[in-house]
XYZ file of N, CA, C and O in Angstrom:
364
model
N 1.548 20.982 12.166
C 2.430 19.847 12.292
C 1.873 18.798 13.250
O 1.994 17.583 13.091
N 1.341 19.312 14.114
C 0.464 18.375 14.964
C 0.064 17.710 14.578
O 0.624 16.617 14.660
N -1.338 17.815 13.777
C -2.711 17.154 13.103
C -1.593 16.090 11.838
O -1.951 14.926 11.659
N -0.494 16.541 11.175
C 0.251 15.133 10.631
C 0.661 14.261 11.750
O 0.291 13.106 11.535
N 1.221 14.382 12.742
C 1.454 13.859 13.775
C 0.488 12.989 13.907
O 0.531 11.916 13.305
N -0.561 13.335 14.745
C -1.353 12.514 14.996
C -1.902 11.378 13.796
O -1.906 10.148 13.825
N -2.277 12.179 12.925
C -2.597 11.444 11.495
C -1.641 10.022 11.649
O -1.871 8.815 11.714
N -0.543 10.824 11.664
C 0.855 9.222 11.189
C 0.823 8.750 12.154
O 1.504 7.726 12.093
N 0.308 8.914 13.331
C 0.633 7.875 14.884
C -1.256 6.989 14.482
O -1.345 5.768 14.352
N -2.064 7.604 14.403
C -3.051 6.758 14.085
C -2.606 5.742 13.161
O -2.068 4.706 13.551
N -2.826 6.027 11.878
C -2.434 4.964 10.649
C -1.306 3.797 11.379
O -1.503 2.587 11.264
N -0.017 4.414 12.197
C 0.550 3.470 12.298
C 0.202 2.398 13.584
O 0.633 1.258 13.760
N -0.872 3.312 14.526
C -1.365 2.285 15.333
C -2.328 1.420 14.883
O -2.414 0.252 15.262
N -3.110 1.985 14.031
C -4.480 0.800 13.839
C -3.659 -0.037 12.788
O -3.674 -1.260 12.930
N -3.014 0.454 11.850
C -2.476 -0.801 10.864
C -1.207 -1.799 11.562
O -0.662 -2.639 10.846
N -0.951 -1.691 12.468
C -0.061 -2.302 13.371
C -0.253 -3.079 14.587
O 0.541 -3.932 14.983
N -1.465 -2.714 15.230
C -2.421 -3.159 15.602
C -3.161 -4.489 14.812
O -3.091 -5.599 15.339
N -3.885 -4.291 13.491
C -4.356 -4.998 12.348
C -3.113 -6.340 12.350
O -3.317 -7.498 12.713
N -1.916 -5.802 11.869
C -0.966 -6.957 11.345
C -0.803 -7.658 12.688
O -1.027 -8.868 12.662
N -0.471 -7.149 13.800
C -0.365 -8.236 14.953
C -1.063 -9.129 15.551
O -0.689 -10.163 16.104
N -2.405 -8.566 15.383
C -3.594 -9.354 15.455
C -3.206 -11.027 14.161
O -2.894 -12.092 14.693
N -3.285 -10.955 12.947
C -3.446 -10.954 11.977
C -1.842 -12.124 12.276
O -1.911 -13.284 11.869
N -1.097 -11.841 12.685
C 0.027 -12.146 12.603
C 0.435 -13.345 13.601
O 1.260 -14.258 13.574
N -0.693 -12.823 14.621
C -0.553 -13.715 15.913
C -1.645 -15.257 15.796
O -1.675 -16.253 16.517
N -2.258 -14.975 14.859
C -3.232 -16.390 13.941
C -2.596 -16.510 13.373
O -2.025 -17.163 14.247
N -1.835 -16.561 12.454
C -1.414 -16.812 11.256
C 0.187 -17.044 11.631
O 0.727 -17.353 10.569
N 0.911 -17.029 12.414
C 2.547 -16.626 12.204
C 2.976 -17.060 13.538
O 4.106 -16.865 13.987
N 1.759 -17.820 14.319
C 2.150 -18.434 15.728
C 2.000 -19.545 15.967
O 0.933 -19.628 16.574
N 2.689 -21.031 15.791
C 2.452 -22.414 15.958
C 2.362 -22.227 16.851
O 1.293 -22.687 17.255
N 3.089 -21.579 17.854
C 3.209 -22.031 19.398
C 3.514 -20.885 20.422
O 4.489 -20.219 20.074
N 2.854 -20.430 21.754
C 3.396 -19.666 22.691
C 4.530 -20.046 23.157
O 5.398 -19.178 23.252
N 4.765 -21.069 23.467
C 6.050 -21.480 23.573
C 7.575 -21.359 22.809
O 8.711 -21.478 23.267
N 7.079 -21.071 21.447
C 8.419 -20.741 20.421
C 9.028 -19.503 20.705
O 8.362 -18.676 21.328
N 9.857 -19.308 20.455
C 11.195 -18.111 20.689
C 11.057 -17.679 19.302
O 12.220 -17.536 18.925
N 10.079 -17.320 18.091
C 10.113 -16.907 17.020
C 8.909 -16.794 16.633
O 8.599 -17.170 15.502
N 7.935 -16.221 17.547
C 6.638 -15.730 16.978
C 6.688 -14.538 16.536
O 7.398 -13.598 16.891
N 5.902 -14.613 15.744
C 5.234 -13.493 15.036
C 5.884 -13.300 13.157
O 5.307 -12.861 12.162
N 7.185 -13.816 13.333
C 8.061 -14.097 12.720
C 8.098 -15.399 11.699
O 8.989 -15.406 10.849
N 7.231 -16.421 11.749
C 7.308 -17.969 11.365
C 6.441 -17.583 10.262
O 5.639 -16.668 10.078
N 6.972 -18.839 9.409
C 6.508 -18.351 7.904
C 4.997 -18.681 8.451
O 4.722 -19.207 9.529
N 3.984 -18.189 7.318
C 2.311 -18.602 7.650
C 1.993 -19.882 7.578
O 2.237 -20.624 6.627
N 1.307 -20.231 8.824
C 0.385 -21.727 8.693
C -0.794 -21.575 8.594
O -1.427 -20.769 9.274
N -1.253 -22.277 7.785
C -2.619 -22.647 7.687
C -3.249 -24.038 7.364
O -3.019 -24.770 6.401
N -4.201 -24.236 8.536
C -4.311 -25.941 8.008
C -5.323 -26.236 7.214
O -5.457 -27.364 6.740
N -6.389 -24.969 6.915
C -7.242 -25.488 5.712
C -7.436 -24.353 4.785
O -8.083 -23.330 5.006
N -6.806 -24.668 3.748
C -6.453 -22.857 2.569
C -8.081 -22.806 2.112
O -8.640 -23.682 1.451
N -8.649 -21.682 2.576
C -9.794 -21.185 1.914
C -9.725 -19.696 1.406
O -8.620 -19.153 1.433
N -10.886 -18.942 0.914
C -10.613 -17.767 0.758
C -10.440 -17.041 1.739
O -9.557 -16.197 1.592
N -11.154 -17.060 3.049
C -11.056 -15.731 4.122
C -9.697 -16.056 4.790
O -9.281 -15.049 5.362
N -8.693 -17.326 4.940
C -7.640 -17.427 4.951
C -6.716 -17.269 4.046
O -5.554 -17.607 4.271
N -7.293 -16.472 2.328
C -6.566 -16.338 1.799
C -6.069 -14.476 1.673
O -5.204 -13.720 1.231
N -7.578 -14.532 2.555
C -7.979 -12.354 2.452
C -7.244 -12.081 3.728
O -6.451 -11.147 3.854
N -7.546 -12.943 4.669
C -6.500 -12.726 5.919
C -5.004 -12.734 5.714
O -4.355 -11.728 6.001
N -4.463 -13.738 5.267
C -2.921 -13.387 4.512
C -2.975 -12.046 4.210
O -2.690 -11.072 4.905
N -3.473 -12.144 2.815
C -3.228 -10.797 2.025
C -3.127 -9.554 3.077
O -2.098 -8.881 3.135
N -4.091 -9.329 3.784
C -4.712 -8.107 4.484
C -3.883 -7.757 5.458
O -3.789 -6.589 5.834
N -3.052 -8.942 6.070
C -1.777 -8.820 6.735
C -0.378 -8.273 6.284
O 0.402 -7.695 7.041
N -0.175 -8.509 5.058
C 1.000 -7.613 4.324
C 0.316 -6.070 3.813
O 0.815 -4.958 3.636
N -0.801 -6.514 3.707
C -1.600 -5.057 3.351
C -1.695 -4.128 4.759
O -1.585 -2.913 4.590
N -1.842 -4.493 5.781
C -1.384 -3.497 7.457
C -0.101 -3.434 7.287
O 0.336 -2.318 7.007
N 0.574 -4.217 7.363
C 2.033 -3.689 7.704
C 2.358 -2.599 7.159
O 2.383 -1.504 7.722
N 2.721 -2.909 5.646
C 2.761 -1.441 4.703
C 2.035 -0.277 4.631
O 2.468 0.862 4.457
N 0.845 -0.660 4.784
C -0.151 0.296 5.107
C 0.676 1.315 6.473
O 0.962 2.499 6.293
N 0.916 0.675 7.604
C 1.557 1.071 8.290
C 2.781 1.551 8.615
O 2.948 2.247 9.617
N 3.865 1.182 7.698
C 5.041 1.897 7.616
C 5.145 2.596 6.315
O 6.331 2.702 6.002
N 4.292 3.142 5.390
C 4.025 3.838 4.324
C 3.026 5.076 4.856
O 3.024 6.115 4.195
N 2.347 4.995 5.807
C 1.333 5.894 5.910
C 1.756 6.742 7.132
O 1.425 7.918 7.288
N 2.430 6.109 7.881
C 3.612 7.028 8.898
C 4.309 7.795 8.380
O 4.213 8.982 8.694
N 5.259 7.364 7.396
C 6.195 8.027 6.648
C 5.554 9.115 5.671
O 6.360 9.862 5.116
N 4.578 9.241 5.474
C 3.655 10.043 4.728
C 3.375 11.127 5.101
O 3.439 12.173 4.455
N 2.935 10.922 6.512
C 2.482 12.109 7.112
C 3.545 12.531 8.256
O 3.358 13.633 8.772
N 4.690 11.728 8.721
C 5.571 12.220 9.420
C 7.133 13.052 8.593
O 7.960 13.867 9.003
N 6.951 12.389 7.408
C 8.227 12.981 6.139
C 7.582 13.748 5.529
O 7.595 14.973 5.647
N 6.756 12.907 4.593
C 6.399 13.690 3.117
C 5.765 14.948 2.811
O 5.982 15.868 2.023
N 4.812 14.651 3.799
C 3.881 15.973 3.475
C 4.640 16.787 4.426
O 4.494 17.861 3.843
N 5.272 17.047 5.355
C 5.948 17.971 5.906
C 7.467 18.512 4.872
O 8.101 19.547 5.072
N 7.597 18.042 4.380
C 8.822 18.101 3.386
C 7.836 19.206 2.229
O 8.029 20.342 1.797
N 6.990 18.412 2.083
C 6.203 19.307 0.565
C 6.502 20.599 1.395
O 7.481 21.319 1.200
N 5.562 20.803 2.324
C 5.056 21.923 2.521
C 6.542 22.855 2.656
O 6.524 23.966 2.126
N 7.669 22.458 3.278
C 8.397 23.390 3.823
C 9.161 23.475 2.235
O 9.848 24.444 1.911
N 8.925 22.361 1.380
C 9.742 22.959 0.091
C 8.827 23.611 -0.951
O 9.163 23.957 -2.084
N 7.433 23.742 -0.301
C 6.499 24.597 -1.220
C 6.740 25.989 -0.643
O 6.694 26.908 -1.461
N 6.947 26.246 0.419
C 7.194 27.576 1.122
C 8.349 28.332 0.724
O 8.300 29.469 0.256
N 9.410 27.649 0.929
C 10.677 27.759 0.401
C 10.617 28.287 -0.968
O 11.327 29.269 -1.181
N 9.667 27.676 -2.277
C 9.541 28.068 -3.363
C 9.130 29.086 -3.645
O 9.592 29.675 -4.622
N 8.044 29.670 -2.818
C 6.985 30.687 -2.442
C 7.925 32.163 -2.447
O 7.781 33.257 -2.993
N 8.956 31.559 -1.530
C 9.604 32.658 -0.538
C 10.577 33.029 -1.905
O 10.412 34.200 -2.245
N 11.385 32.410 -2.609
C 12.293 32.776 -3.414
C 11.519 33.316 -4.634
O 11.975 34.267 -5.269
N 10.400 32.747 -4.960
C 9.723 33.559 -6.537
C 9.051 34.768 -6.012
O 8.571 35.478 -6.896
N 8.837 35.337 -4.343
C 8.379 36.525 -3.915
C 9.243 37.780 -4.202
O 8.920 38.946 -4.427
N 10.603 37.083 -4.111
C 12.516 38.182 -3.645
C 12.398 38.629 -5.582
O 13.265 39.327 -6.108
C-alpha cells in the first residue's frame, strides 16, 4: 500500500507542479490581481509552443487528479476486491 502511495503523491506532485508552473505564464496578467491562476488564458502572440503549452496544461492537471485517484482508489479497490473473490471461490 505504500509503494501506491507514494506512486499517487508523485504523479500528483510533478503534474501539479507542471500545471502551476504552466498556469502561472499563461493564467497570470498580474501579481497584483486577486484571481490568479484562475483567469481565462492570455496570450499575446498564438504560435504553436503556445499552443502545446495550453494543451499540456489541461493535460497536468488531469494527469494529476486522475493518476492520484488511480493509485490512491483504484488499484487498491482491485486488489482488495480481487482478494475478496479469491477468498469466496476458495470456501
Amino acid at each position: 500500500m505504500a509503494d501506491e502511495f507514494m506512486k499517487g503523491l508523485t504523479i500528483a506532485t510533478a503534474g501539479g507542479l507542471g500545471w502551476m508552473v504552466l498556469a502561472g505564464w499563461y493564467r497570470t496578467s498580474s501579481f497584483e490581481s486577486a484571481a490568479q491562476l484562475v483567469e481565462p488564458v492570455t496570450v499575446e502572440g498564438p504560435d504553436l509552443f503556445n499552443g502545446i503549452a495550453i494543451a499540456l496544461m489541461d493535460v497536468l492537471l488531469w494527469f494529476a487528479i486522475l493518476g492520484a485517484f488511480t493509485f490512491w482508489v483504484l488499484i487498491p479497490l482491485g486488489r482488495e476486491l480481487r482478494a475478496s473473490y479469491s477468498e469466496r471461490r476458495s470456501q
